[in-house]
Amino acid sequence: METLQFQSEARQLLQLMIHSIYSNKDTFLRELVSNASDALDKLRLESFRDKDMQVDVDDLHVVIESDPAERTLTVRDNGIGMTREDVVRLIGTIAKSGTAEFLKQLKEQQSGSTSDLIGQFGIGFYSSFMVADKVTLVTKYPHAEKGVRWESSGEATYTIDDVDDAPQGTSVTLHLKPSDDEDRLPDYTEPAKIKEIVKRYSDFITWPVRLGGEEINSRKALWARPASEVTEEEYAEFYRHISHDWNAPLETIRMQAEGTFEYQALLFLPAQAPMDLFMRDGKRGVQLYVKRVFIMEDCAELMPEYLRFVKGVVDAADLSLNVSREILQQDRQIQLMRRRLVKKVLSSIKALQSSRPDDYAKLWGEVGAALKEGLLSDADNRDAILEVCSFASTHTEESSNALTTLADYVSRMKDGQEHIYFMTGDSRVAVEKSPHLEALRAKGFEVLILTDTIDEMWVDSVPAFDGKTFQSVAKGQVDLETDEEKSANEAKAAEFGDLLTWMKEQLEDTVKEVRLSSRLTTSPACVVGDSYDITPTLEKMYKAMGQELPKIKRILELNPSHPLVEGLHKAFAAGERDSLADTAELIHGLALLAEGGELADPSHFVKLVADRVQRTF
């Protein structure tokens, strides 16, 4: 026998499980039955793939045994089992994504409301310690010569030992705490209580769940039952089973295709984004079944990455049971299914948007940034994705938290307006304070405020919406002028021509052009990019990923009506050119700082400012 230390995060989690107060301790049995069901699914699948595996799959099942005298409850399956290495890796440590965030949320629950978080990160085994003083696990993997016994009281250590005569599968025995009504701890050895929990949480499990020889779950696949016979609570429990999310789903989506290629689908939109939504090793949420037989847990071929928050199952009638990922990638029927599933999900989100705007807003707030990834990767559905997108806008105040759709933006466009104006940035505050918005606001043009990282990329790839092209207010020329204003500005440009040429020469290392601006009303200057330049934010992102880009020179625009620029023009016309070089650098630096940019040489800029201030005394 070997005694090992729990990994530190696992130890913290165990202590929180044991000592925290939960509103519903029944969930431990749901988690153990769910784990057993997964083990049975995996064994059935492995038996199809490995014809040499010597296992009995004729009667796969889950058995629950209670012993009131000994105060024990055992959940046993004859599924895939685990090796010694599996036990140490999966139970002795927590190697799954999101553990730190889970611990943070779990700690916060202690001082606030105690809604259950168990299962959200696939660590349901640990919930056993809410109701047990000691847990014993015995397991055997089909190819292993010996079984493994794991035991712990939920403190700092656990023991692990080999077992010569372990049966196929896994058994988890809980040495239960005394029942306590005040602590809302029922007697989990009572058959009636066990049946109640299984019926509530696990009635839809594919495999038989037996108690004393009696099968206590109906085993009816929800997606195969008529919608009129399934309750919202049954949908919610099934969603929790497949997603490990304690929240009920925001929306349930059912599909059934008949004809040459038959399949059924039961999909869910979450009320809360998965914790691994933006993690590199995050999984997609759709499971593949063939004729009710589990085939694959996260079937990437059925749902694109930008819809990875969608959970559910697809049950196909015409695929082989030993289908592989390589075969799925080339399968025409799978590709057809994927197209239909995507269109159904997007149309369901669209329906939410129109009929249940509050639920739509909740969904968008949770997964909108992921959904917008489809604007880059899914050209076929780009228009449908654009229709369900929402954005912050200068049309509403920040305090209202109101977002606008593109359709609403277009409906409010001014007569003759050809573009959908937008600006990207790190935050709404930074964008709204940008000098690039001055003239647009003064003339009553609405500007979309885009602050998600993905916004920096899709805006250059999406040409238009409803015939209106997207136009960055920080790039290219922004045409806001009347004919009279254009004539006046052309005259101004001629008047300032020599100054503009001279300033370009002075700043040739950092700017590609100096010109007068039509987008400024109160600021002296701003820097803008050419129409096809990448933004400074995107440039930073590439550099952070280790991708050095060629130096990008931007355009300096001057406000000819600003006193600083007017004074510079007068001094330049009077021949004071040698003393104005520092002023040109100062104006350029101020324009960079105004947009939240970075100075190439901050110390040099500080010296210029200090010298200029000193001259005023």
Coordinates of C-alpha atoms in Angstrom, one line a residue:
M1 CA 0.0 0.0 0.0
E2 CA 1.2 3.5 -0.9
T3 CA 0.2 6.7 0.8
L4 CA 0.3 9.9 -1.4
Q5 CA -0.4 13.6 -0.9
F6 CA -3.3 15.3 -2.7
Q7 CA -2.3 18.0 -5.1
S8 CA -2.7 21.3 -3.4
E9 CA -5.8 22.4 -5.4
A10 CA -7.4 19.1 -4.9
R11 CA -6.9 19.4 -1.1
Q12 CA -8.4 22.9 -1.1
L13 CA -11.4 21.6 -3.1
L14 CA -11.9 18.7 -0.8
Q15 CA -11.9 20.9 2.3
L16 CA -14.4 23.3 0.8
M17 CA -16.6 20.4 -0.2
I18 CA -16.6 18.9 3.3
H19 CA -17.0 22.1 5.3
S20 CA -19.1 24.3 3.0
I21 CA -22.9 24.4 3.2
Y22 CA -24.8 23.4 0.1
S23 CA -28.4 23.7 -0.6
N24 CA -28.8 20.2 -2.1
K25 CA -26.4 17.4 -1.1
D26 CA -28.4 14.9 -3.3
T27 CA -26.2 15.9 -6.3
F28 CA -23.4 13.6 -5.2
L29 CA -25.4 10.6 -6.4
R30 CA -26.2 12.2 -9.7
E31 CA -22.5 12.7 -10.2
L32 CA -21.5 9.2 -9.3
V33 CA -24.2 7.7 -11.6
S34 CA -23.2 10.0 -14.4
N35 CA -19.6 9.0 -14.0
A36 CA -20.6 5.3 -14.1
S37 CA -22.7 5.9 -17.2
D38 CA -19.7 7.5 -18.9
A39 CA -17.6 4.5 -18.1
L40 CA -20.2 2.2 -19.7
D41 CA -20.4 4.4 -22.8
K42 CA -16.6 4.2 -23.1
L43 CA -16.4 0.5 -22.7
R44 CA -19.1 -0.1 -25.4
L45 CA -17.2 2.2 -27.7
E46 CA -13.8 0.6 -27.0
S47 CA -15.2 -2.8 -27.6
F48 CA -16.2 -1.8 -31.1
R49 CA -12.8 -0.3 -31.9
D50 CA -10.7 -3.0 -30.2
K51 CA -11.8 -6.5 -31.3
D52 CA -9.1 -8.1 -29.2
M53 CA -10.5 -6.6 -25.9
Q54 CA -11.7 -9.5 -23.8
V55 CA -14.6 -7.9 -22.0
D56 CA -18.2 -8.8 -21.3
V57 CA -20.6 -6.2 -22.8
D58 CA -23.8 -8.3 -22.7
D59 CA -25.2 -6.7 -19.6
L60 CA -23.7 -3.3 -19.0
H61 CA -25.3 -1.6 -16.0
V62 CA -25.1 0.5 -12.9
V63 CA -25.8 -1.1 -9.5
I64 CA -26.5 0.9 -6.3
E65 CA -26.2 -1.0 -3.0
S66 CA -26.9 0.3 0.5
D67 CA -26.1 -1.2 3.9
P68 CA -27.9 0.6 6.7
A69 CA -26.1 -1.3 9.4
E70 CA -22.6 -0.4 8.1
R71 CA -23.8 3.1 6.9
T72 CA -22.4 2.5 3.4
L73 CA -23.6 3.3 -0.1
T74 CA -21.9 1.8 -3.1
V75 CA -22.3 2.8 -6.8
R76 CA -20.9 0.0 -9.0
D77 CA -20.5 -0.3 -12.8
N78 CA -19.0 -2.8 -15.1
G79 CA -17.6 -0.2 -17.5
I80 CA -14.1 0.8 -18.7
G81 CA -12.5 1.1 -15.3
M82 CA -9.1 2.8 -14.7
T83 CA -5.5 2.0 -14.5
R84 CA -3.4 2.9 -11.5
E85 CA -2.0 5.9 -13.4
D86 CA -5.5 7.0 -14.3
V87 CA -6.6 6.9 -10.6
V88 CA -3.6 9.1 -9.5
R89 CA -4.1 11.5 -12.4
L90 CA -7.8 11.9 -12.3
I91 CA -8.6 11.6 -8.6
G92 CA -5.3 12.4 -6.7
T93 CA -4.9 15.6 -8.8
I94 CA -7.1 18.1 -10.6
A95 CA -5.7 18.4 -14.1
K96 CA -8.8 19.9 -15.7
S97 CA -9.1 23.5 -16.9
G98 CA -10.9 26.0 -14.8
T99 CA -9.9 24.7 -11.4
A100 CA -8.6 28.0 -10.0
E101 CA -11.7 29.8 -11.2
F102 CA -13.9 27.1 -9.7
L103 CA -12.2 27.4 -6.3
K104 CA -12.6 31.2 -6.4
Q105 CA -16.3 30.9 -7.1
L106 CA -16.8 28.1 -4.5
K107 CA -15.2 30.3 -1.8
E108 CA -17.4 33.2 -2.8
Q109 CA -20.4 31.0 -2.3
Q110 CA -19.6 30.6 1.4
S111 CA -20.5 34.2 2.1
G112 CA -23.4 34.5 -0.4
S113 CA -26.1 32.3 -1.8
T114 CA -25.3 28.7 -1.9
S115 CA -26.2 27.6 -5.4
D116 CA -24.5 24.3 -6.3
L117 CA -21.5 24.4 -8.5
I118 CA -20.7 20.7 -8.3
G119 CA -20.1 19.1 -11.6
Q120 CA -19.4 22.2 -13.5
F121 CA -15.8 21.3 -14.0
G122 CA -16.1 17.5 -14.3
I123 CA -15.0 16.8 -10.8
G124 CA -18.2 15.3 -9.5
F125 CA -16.4 12.5 -7.7
Y126 CA -15.3 15.0 -5.0
S127 CA -18.9 15.7 -4.1
S128 CA -18.9 12.4 -2.3
F129 CA -17.1 14.0 0.6
M130 CA -20.1 16.2 1.3
V131 CA -22.0 13.1 2.6
A132 CA -19.2 10.7 3.5
D133 CA -16.4 10.5 6.1
K134 CA -14.4 8.1 3.9
V135 CA -14.6 7.0 0.3
T136 CA -13.2 3.7 -1.1
L137 CA -12.8 3.2 -4.9
V138 CA -12.0 -0.2 -6.5
T139 CA -11.4 -0.2 -10.2
K140 CA -10.0 -2.4 -13.0
Y141 CA -9.1 -1.5 -16.6
P142 CA -9.7 -4.4 -19.1
H143 CA -6.1 -4.7 -20.2
A144 CA -4.6 -4.3 -16.7
E145 CA -3.5 -7.5 -14.8
K146 CA -4.6 -6.1 -11.4
G147 CA -7.2 -3.8 -10.1
V148 CA -6.6 -0.7 -8.0
R149 CA -8.0 0.3 -4.6
W150 CA -8.1 4.0 -3.7
E151 CA -9.2 5.3 -0.3
S152 CA -9.3 8.6 1.5
S153 CA -11.0 10.4 4.3
G154 CA -10.8 13.7 2.4
E155 CA -7.9 15.1 4.3
A156 CA -4.3 15.7 3.1
T157 CA -3.6 12.1 1.9
Y158 CA -5.0 9.1 0.2
T159 CA -3.9 5.5 -0.1
I160 CA -3.6 3.4 -3.2
D161 CA -2.9 -0.3 -3.5
D162 CA -3.2 -3.2 -6.0
V163 CA -6.1 -5.6 -5.9
D164 CA -5.7 -9.1 -7.4
D165 CA -9.4 -10.1 -7.8
A166 CA -11.1 -6.8 -8.8
P167 CA -14.0 -7.3 -11.1
Q168 CA -14.4 -5.4 -14.4
G169 CA -15.4 -1.7 -13.9
T170 CA -15.5 0.6 -10.9
S171 CA -17.1 0.6 -7.5
V172 CA -17.3 3.7 -5.3
T173 CA -18.2 3.0 -1.6
L174 CA -19.2 5.9 0.6
H175 CA -18.9 5.5 4.3
L176 CA -21.8 7.9 5.1
K177 CA -21.9 10.5 7.8
P178 CA -24.9 10.2 10.2
S179 CA -28.1 11.7 8.8
D180 CA -28.8 15.1 10.2
D181 CA -32.1 17.0 9.5
E182 CA -30.7 20.3 10.7
D183 CA -27.8 20.0 8.3
R184 CA -30.1 18.9 5.5
L185 CA -28.3 15.5 5.4
P186 CA -30.9 12.7 4.6
D187 CA -30.3 9.0 5.2
Y188 CA -28.9 8.0 1.9
T189 CA -29.2 4.3 2.7
E190 CA -33.0 4.4 2.4
P191 CA -34.2 2.8 -0.8
A192 CA -37.0 5.4 -1.2
K193 CA -34.5 8.3 -1.1
I194 CA -32.2 6.6 -3.6
K195 CA -35.1 6.0 -6.0
E196 CA -36.2 9.6 -5.7
I197 CA -32.8 11.0 -6.6
V198 CA -32.2 8.6 -9.5
K199 CA -35.7 9.3 -10.9
R200 CA -35.1 13.1 -10.6
Y201 CA -31.6 13.3 -12.0
S202 CA -30.8 10.1 -13.9
D203 CA -34.0 8.7 -15.3
F204 CA -32.8 9.2 -18.9
I205 CA -29.4 7.3 -18.4
T206 CA -29.0 4.9 -21.4
W207 CA -28.0 2.0 -19.1
P208 CA -30.1 0.3 -16.5
V209 CA -29.6 1.6 -12.9
R210 CA -30.5 -1.2 -10.4
L211 CA -31.3 -1.1 -6.7
G212 CA -31.7 -4.5 -5.1
G213 CA -32.3 -6.1 -8.5
E214 CA -35.0 -3.6 -9.4
E215 CA -34.4 -1.3 -12.4
I216 CA -35.2 2.2 -11.2
N217 CA -34.7 4.4 -14.3
S218 CA -36.8 4.4 -17.4
R219 CA -33.8 4.6 -19.9
K220 CA -35.8 6.5 -22.4
A221 CA -33.7 8.8 -24.6
L222 CA -35.2 12.2 -24.4
W223 CA -34.4 13.0 -28.0
A224 CA -36.4 9.9 -29.1
R225 CA -39.5 10.8 -27.1
P226 CA -42.2 13.1 -28.4
A227 CA -41.7 16.6 -27.3
S228 CA -45.1 16.6 -25.7
E229 CA -44.0 13.9 -23.3
V230 CA -40.9 15.6 -22.1
T231 CA -41.0 18.2 -19.3
E232 CA -38.8 21.2 -18.9
E233 CA -37.3 19.7 -15.8
E234 CA -36.3 16.5 -17.7
Y235 CA -34.6 18.7 -20.4
A236 CA -32.8 20.6 -17.6
E237 CA -31.6 17.5 -15.9
F238 CA -30.4 15.9 -19.2
Y239 CA -28.5 19.2 -20.0
R240 CA -26.9 19.1 -16.6
H241 CA -25.9 15.5 -17.2
I242 CA -24.1 16.1 -20.5
S243 CA -22.7 19.6 -19.8
H244 CA -21.7 19.4 -16.1
D245 CA -23.3 22.8 -15.6
W246 CA -25.7 23.2 -12.7
N247 CA -27.7 25.9 -14.3
A248 CA -30.7 25.1 -16.4
P249 CA -30.3 25.7 -20.2
L250 CA -31.4 29.0 -21.6
E251 CA -33.0 27.4 -24.7
T252 CA -33.7 23.8 -25.8
I253 CA -33.5 23.0 -29.6
R254 CA -34.9 19.8 -31.1
M255 CA -34.4 18.5 -34.6
Q256 CA -35.5 15.4 -36.5
A257 CA -34.5 14.7 -40.1
E258 CA -36.2 11.9 -42.1
G259 CA -35.7 10.5 -45.5
T260 CA -32.5 9.3 -47.1
F261 CA -30.5 10.3 -44.1
E262 CA -32.2 10.1 -40.7
Y263 CA -31.0 11.7 -37.4
Q264 CA -32.3 13.3 -34.3
A265 CA -30.7 16.1 -32.4
L266 CA -31.3 17.6 -28.9
L267 CA -29.3 20.8 -28.4
F268 CA -29.0 23.4 -25.7
L269 CA -28.0 27.0 -25.4
P270 CA -26.4 27.8 -22.0
A271 CA -27.4 30.4 -19.6
Q272 CA -23.8 30.8 -18.5
A273 CA -20.7 30.4 -20.7
P274 CA -18.5 27.3 -20.1
M275 CA -15.4 28.2 -18.1
D276 CA -13.2 26.8 -20.9
L277 CA -14.9 28.8 -23.6
F278 CA -11.7 30.7 -24.5
M279 CA -9.2 28.1 -23.3
R280 CA -7.0 26.4 -25.9
D281 CA -8.0 22.9 -24.8
G282 CA -11.6 23.7 -24.4
K283 CA -14.0 21.1 -25.8
R284 CA -17.0 21.4 -28.0
G285 CA -20.2 20.2 -26.5
V286 CA -22.0 17.9 -29.0
Q287 CA -22.0 14.2 -28.5
L288 CA -22.5 11.7 -31.3
Y289 CA -24.7 8.6 -31.0
V290 CA -25.5 6.0 -33.6
K291 CA -28.8 4.2 -33.1
R292 CA -28.7 5.2 -29.3
V293 CA -25.1 3.9 -29.0
F294 CA -22.6 6.5 -27.7
I295 CA -19.8 7.1 -30.2
M296 CA -18.0 10.3 -29.5
E297 CA -18.0 12.9 -26.7
D298 CA -17.0 16.1 -28.4
C299 CA -17.7 15.6 -32.0
A300 CA -15.9 18.6 -33.7
E301 CA -17.3 17.5 -37.1
L302 CA -20.9 18.3 -36.0
M303 CA -20.5 21.8 -34.7
P304 CA -18.0 24.6 -35.8
E305 CA -15.6 26.0 -33.2
Y306 CA -17.4 29.3 -32.9
L307 CA -20.5 27.4 -31.6
R308 CA -18.6 25.4 -29.1
F309 CA -20.8 26.6 -26.3
V310 CA -23.7 24.6 -27.8
K311 CA -24.3 21.3 -25.8
G312 CA -26.3 18.3 -26.8
V313 CA -26.5 15.1 -28.6
V314 CA -27.0 14.0 -32.2
D315 CA -28.2 10.5 -32.9
A316 CA -27.7 9.3 -36.5
A317 CA -29.4 6.2 -37.9
D318 CA -27.1 5.4 -40.8
L319 CA -23.5 5.7 -39.6
S320 CA -21.2 2.8 -38.7
L321 CA -20.7 2.1 -35.0
N322 CA -16.9 2.0 -35.5
V323 CA -16.8 5.4 -37.3
S324 CA -13.6 7.4 -36.7
R325 CA -12.9 11.1 -36.7
E326 CA -11.0 10.7 -39.9
I327 CA -14.0 9.1 -41.6
L328 CA -16.3 11.8 -40.1
Q329 CA -14.2 14.5 -41.7
Q330 CA -14.8 13.1 -45.1
D331 CA -18.4 11.9 -44.7
R332 CA -20.9 13.8 -46.9
Q333 CA -23.8 13.0 -44.6
I334 CA -22.0 14.4 -41.6
Q335 CA -21.2 17.6 -43.5
L336 CA -24.8 18.0 -44.5
M337 CA -25.9 17.4 -40.9
R338 CA -23.4 20.0 -39.7
R339 CA -24.8 22.6 -42.1
R340 CA -28.4 22.0 -40.9
L341 CA -27.4 22.0 -37.3
V342 CA -25.6 25.3 -37.6
K343 CA -28.5 27.0 -39.4
K344 CA -30.9 25.7 -36.8
V345 CA -28.8 27.1 -33.9
L346 CA -28.4 30.5 -35.6
S347 CA -32.2 30.6 -36.4
S348 CA -32.9 29.7 -32.7
I349 CA -30.7 32.6 -31.5
K350 CA -32.5 34.9 -34.0
A351 CA -35.8 33.8 -32.6
L352 CA -34.6 34.5 -29.1
Q353 CA -33.6 38.0 -30.2
S354 CA -37.1 38.8 -31.5
S355 CA -39.3 37.0 -29.0
R356 CA -37.3 36.9 -25.7
P357 CA -34.9 39.9 -25.9
D358 CA -33.9 39.6 -22.3
D359 CA -32.8 36.0 -22.7
Y360 CA -31.1 36.9 -26.0
A361 CA -29.2 39.7 -24.2
K362 CA -28.1 37.2 -21.5
L363 CA -26.9 34.7 -24.1
W364 CA -25.0 37.4 -26.1
G365 CA -23.3 38.7 -23.0
E366 CA -22.0 35.2 -22.2
V367 CA -21.0 33.8 -25.6
G368 CA -21.2 36.7 -28.1
A369 CA -17.4 37.1 -28.4
A370 CA -17.1 33.4 -29.4
L371 CA -20.1 33.6 -31.8
K372 CA -18.4 36.5 -33.7
E373 CA -15.5 34.2 -34.5
G374 CA -17.8 32.7 -37.1
L375 CA -17.6 36.0 -39.1
L376 CA -14.0 35.0 -39.9
S377 CA -14.4 31.2 -40.2
D378 CA -17.9 30.6 -41.7
A379 CA -18.5 32.7 -44.8
D380 CA -21.6 30.6 -45.7
N381 CA -23.4 31.8 -42.6
R382 CA -21.9 35.2 -42.3
D383 CA -25.1 37.1 -43.0
A384 CA -27.0 35.0 -40.4
I385 CA -24.3 35.6 -37.8
L386 CA -24.3 39.3 -38.5
E387 CA -28.1 39.4 -37.9
V388 CA -27.8 38.0 -34.4
C389 CA -24.8 40.2 -33.4
S390 CA -25.2 43.1 -31.0
F391 CA -22.9 46.0 -30.3
A392 CA -22.5 48.9 -28.0
S393 CA -23.2 52.2 -29.8
T394 CA -23.0 56.0 -29.3
H395 CA -26.8 55.9 -29.8
T396 CA -27.2 54.9 -26.1
E397 CA -25.5 55.9 -22.9
E398 CA -23.0 53.4 -21.3
S399 CA -25.1 53.3 -18.1
S400 CA -28.0 51.8 -19.9
N401 CA -26.0 48.7 -21.0
A402 CA -28.2 48.7 -24.1
L403 CA -26.8 47.2 -27.3
T404 CA -27.9 47.6 -30.8
T405 CA -28.3 45.2 -33.7
L406 CA -27.0 46.0 -37.2
A407 CA -30.5 46.1 -38.5
D408 CA -31.5 48.7 -35.9
Y409 CA -28.4 50.7 -36.7
V410 CA -29.2 50.7 -40.4
S411 CA -32.8 51.8 -39.7
R412 CA -31.4 54.9 -37.9
M413 CA -28.9 55.9 -40.6
K414 CA -29.0 59.5 -41.8
D415 CA -30.3 60.2 -45.3
G416 CA -27.4 59.7 -47.8
Q417 CA -25.3 57.8 -45.2
E418 CA -23.5 55.0 -47.1
H419 CA -21.4 53.4 -44.3
I420 CA -21.8 51.7 -40.9
Y421 CA -19.3 53.6 -38.8
F422 CA -17.4 51.8 -36.1
M423 CA -14.3 52.1 -33.9
T424 CA -12.4 49.4 -32.1
G425 CA -10.7 49.9 -28.8
D426 CA -9.8 48.4 -25.4
S427 CA -12.9 49.8 -23.7
R428 CA -16.0 51.8 -24.3
V429 CA -14.6 54.7 -22.3
A430 CA -11.4 54.8 -24.4
V431 CA -13.4 54.8 -27.6
E432 CA -15.9 57.4 -26.5
K433 CA -13.1 59.8 -25.5
S434 CA -11.2 59.3 -28.8
P435 CA -10.8 62.4 -30.9
H436 CA -11.8 60.3 -34.0
L437 CA -15.4 60.5 -32.9
E438 CA -15.6 64.3 -32.6
A439 CA -17.0 65.3 -36.0
L440 CA -19.3 62.3 -36.3
R441 CA -20.9 63.1 -33.0
A442 CA -21.2 66.8 -33.8
K443 CA -23.0 65.9 -37.1
G444 CA -25.2 63.2 -35.4
F445 CA -23.7 60.1 -36.9
E446 CA -24.0 56.9 -34.8
V447 CA -20.8 54.9 -34.2
L448 CA -20.6 51.2 -33.1
I449 CA -18.2 50.7 -30.2
L450 CA -16.3 47.4 -30.7
T451 CA -14.2 46.3 -27.7
D452 CA -13.8 42.5 -28.0
T453 CA -10.5 41.1 -29.2
I454 CA -12.1 39.4 -32.1
D455 CA -13.6 42.7 -33.3
E456 CA -10.1 43.8 -34.4
M457 CA -10.0 40.9 -36.9
W458 CA -13.5 40.4 -38.3
V459 CA -14.2 44.1 -39.3
D460 CA -11.5 43.9 -42.0
S461 CA -13.0 40.6 -43.4
V462 CA -16.7 41.4 -43.5
P463 CA -17.5 43.7 -46.5
A464 CA -21.0 44.9 -45.7
F465 CA -24.4 44.4 -44.0
D466 CA -27.6 45.0 -45.9
G467 CA -25.7 46.8 -48.6
K468 CA -24.0 49.1 -46.2
T469 CA -20.2 48.8 -46.0
F470 CA -18.3 49.0 -42.7
Q471 CA -16.1 52.1 -42.2
S472 CA -13.6 52.5 -39.3
V473 CA -13.6 56.1 -38.1
A474 CA -9.9 55.7 -37.2
K475 CA -8.8 54.6 -40.7
G476 CA -8.9 56.1 -44.2
Q477 CA -10.9 59.2 -45.1
V478 CA -14.2 59.8 -43.4
D479 CA -16.4 61.8 -45.8
L480 CA -18.8 63.8 -43.6
E481 CA -18.6 67.2 -45.4
T482 CA -21.2 69.1 -47.4
D483 CA -20.2 70.5 -50.8
E484 CA -19.6 73.9 -49.2
E485 CA -17.4 72.4 -46.4
K486 CA -15.4 70.5 -49.0
S487 CA -14.7 73.7 -51.0
A488 CA -13.7 75.5 -47.8
N489 CA -11.4 72.6 -46.7
E490 CA -9.8 72.4 -50.1
A491 CA -8.9 76.1 -49.8
K492 CA -7.6 75.4 -46.3
A493 CA -5.5 72.5 -47.6
A494 CA -3.9 74.8 -50.1
E495 CA -3.2 77.4 -47.5
F496 CA -1.6 74.9 -45.1
G497 CA 0.2 73.0 -47.9
D498 CA 3.7 74.1 -47.2
L499 CA 3.3 73.4 -43.4
L500 CA 1.9 69.9 -44.1
T501 CA 4.9 69.1 -46.4
W502 CA 7.3 70.4 -43.8
M503 CA 5.8 68.5 -40.9
K504 CA 5.9 65.3 -43.0
E505 CA 9.6 65.8 -43.5
Q506 CA 10.1 66.4 -39.8
L507 CA 8.2 63.3 -38.8
E508 CA 9.2 61.1 -41.7
D509 CA 10.4 58.3 -39.4
T510 CA 7.0 57.9 -37.8
V511 CA 4.3 59.1 -40.2
K512 CA 3.6 58.5 -43.9
E513 CA 1.5 61.6 -44.4
V514 CA 0.3 64.8 -42.7
R515 CA -3.0 66.2 -43.8
L516 CA -5.9 68.3 -42.6
S517 CA -8.7 66.5 -40.8
S518 CA -12.5 66.4 -41.4
R519 CA -13.1 64.3 -38.3
L520 CA -11.8 66.7 -35.6
T521 CA -13.7 69.5 -33.9
T522 CA -12.0 70.1 -30.5
S523 CA -8.7 68.2 -30.5
P524 CA -5.6 69.6 -32.3
A525 CA -4.6 66.4 -34.0
C526 CA -5.2 62.6 -34.4
V527 CA -3.4 59.7 -36.0
V528 CA -5.2 57.4 -38.4
G529 CA -4.4 54.4 -40.4
D530 CA -4.7 53.9 -44.2
S531 CA -7.8 51.9 -45.2
Y532 CA -6.0 48.6 -45.2
D533 CA -3.5 49.1 -42.4
I534 CA -3.9 46.9 -39.3
T535 CA -4.9 48.8 -36.1
P536 CA -2.3 49.5 -33.3
T537 CA -4.2 47.1 -31.0
L538 CA -4.0 44.3 -33.6
E539 CA -0.3 45.1 -34.0
K540 CA 0.2 44.7 -30.3
M541 CA -1.6 41.3 -30.4
Y542 CA 0.7 40.0 -33.1
K543 CA 3.8 41.2 -31.2
A544 CA 2.5 39.5 -28.0
M545 CA 2.3 36.3 -29.9
G546 CA 5.9 36.7 -31.0
Q547 CA 5.1 37.8 -34.6
E548 CA 7.2 40.9 -35.4
L549 CA 5.6 43.0 -38.2
P550 CA 7.2 45.6 -40.5
K551 CA 7.0 49.1 -39.1
I552 CA 3.7 50.6 -39.9
K553 CA 3.6 54.4 -40.5
R554 CA 0.3 56.1 -39.9
I555 CA -1.2 59.4 -41.0
L556 CA -1.2 62.5 -38.8
E557 CA -4.3 64.7 -39.2
L558 CA -4.4 68.3 -38.1
N559 CA -7.4 70.4 -37.0
P560 CA -6.9 73.7 -38.8
S561 CA -9.4 75.4 -36.5
H562 CA -7.6 74.5 -33.3
P563 CA -5.6 77.4 -31.7
L564 CA -2.5 75.3 -31.4
V565 CA -2.5 74.4 -35.1
E566 CA -3.4 77.9 -36.1
G567 CA -0.5 79.3 -34.0
L568 CA 1.9 76.7 -35.5
H569 CA 0.8 77.8 -39.0
K570 CA 1.3 81.5 -38.3
A571 CA 4.8 80.9 -36.8
F572 CA 5.7 78.7 -39.8
A573 CA 4.5 81.4 -42.2
A574 CA 6.6 83.9 -40.3
G575 CA 9.7 81.9 -41.0
E576 CA 10.3 80.5 -37.4
R577 CA 10.8 77.0 -38.8
D578 CA 13.9 75.9 -37.0
S579 CA 12.3 76.4 -33.6
L580 CA 9.1 74.6 -34.6
A581 CA 10.5 71.1 -35.0
D582 CA 9.9 70.3 -31.3
T583 CA 6.3 71.5 -31.7
A584 CA 5.7 69.1 -34.5
E585 CA 6.9 66.2 -32.3
L586 CA 4.7 67.4 -29.5
I587 CA 1.6 67.5 -31.6
H588 CA 2.3 64.0 -32.9
G589 CA 2.9 62.7 -29.4
L590 CA -0.2 64.3 -28.0
A591 CA -2.2 62.7 -30.8
L592 CA -0.8 59.3 -29.9
L593 CA -1.6 59.7 -26.3
A594 CA -5.1 60.9 -27.0
E595 CA -6.0 57.6 -28.7
G596 CA -4.3 55.6 -25.9
G597 CA -1.3 54.7 -28.0
E598 CA 2.3 54.3 -27.0
L599 CA 5.2 56.8 -27.5
A600 CA 8.3 55.4 -29.2
D601 CA 10.5 57.4 -26.8
P602 CA 8.6 58.5 -23.7
S603 CA 11.6 60.1 -22.0
H604 CA 12.3 62.3 -25.0
F605 CA 8.7 63.4 -25.1
V606 CA 8.7 64.3 -21.4
K607 CA 11.8 66.4 -22.0
L608 CA 10.1 68.3 -24.8
V609 CA 7.1 69.0 -22.6
A610 CA 9.3 70.1 -19.7
D611 CA 11.3 72.4 -21.9
R612 CA 8.2 73.9 -23.4
V613 CA 6.6 74.5 -20.0
Q614 CA 9.8 76.0 -18.7
R615 CA 9.6 78.7 -21.4
T616 CA 6.3 79.9 -20.1
F617 CA 7.9 81.2 -16.8

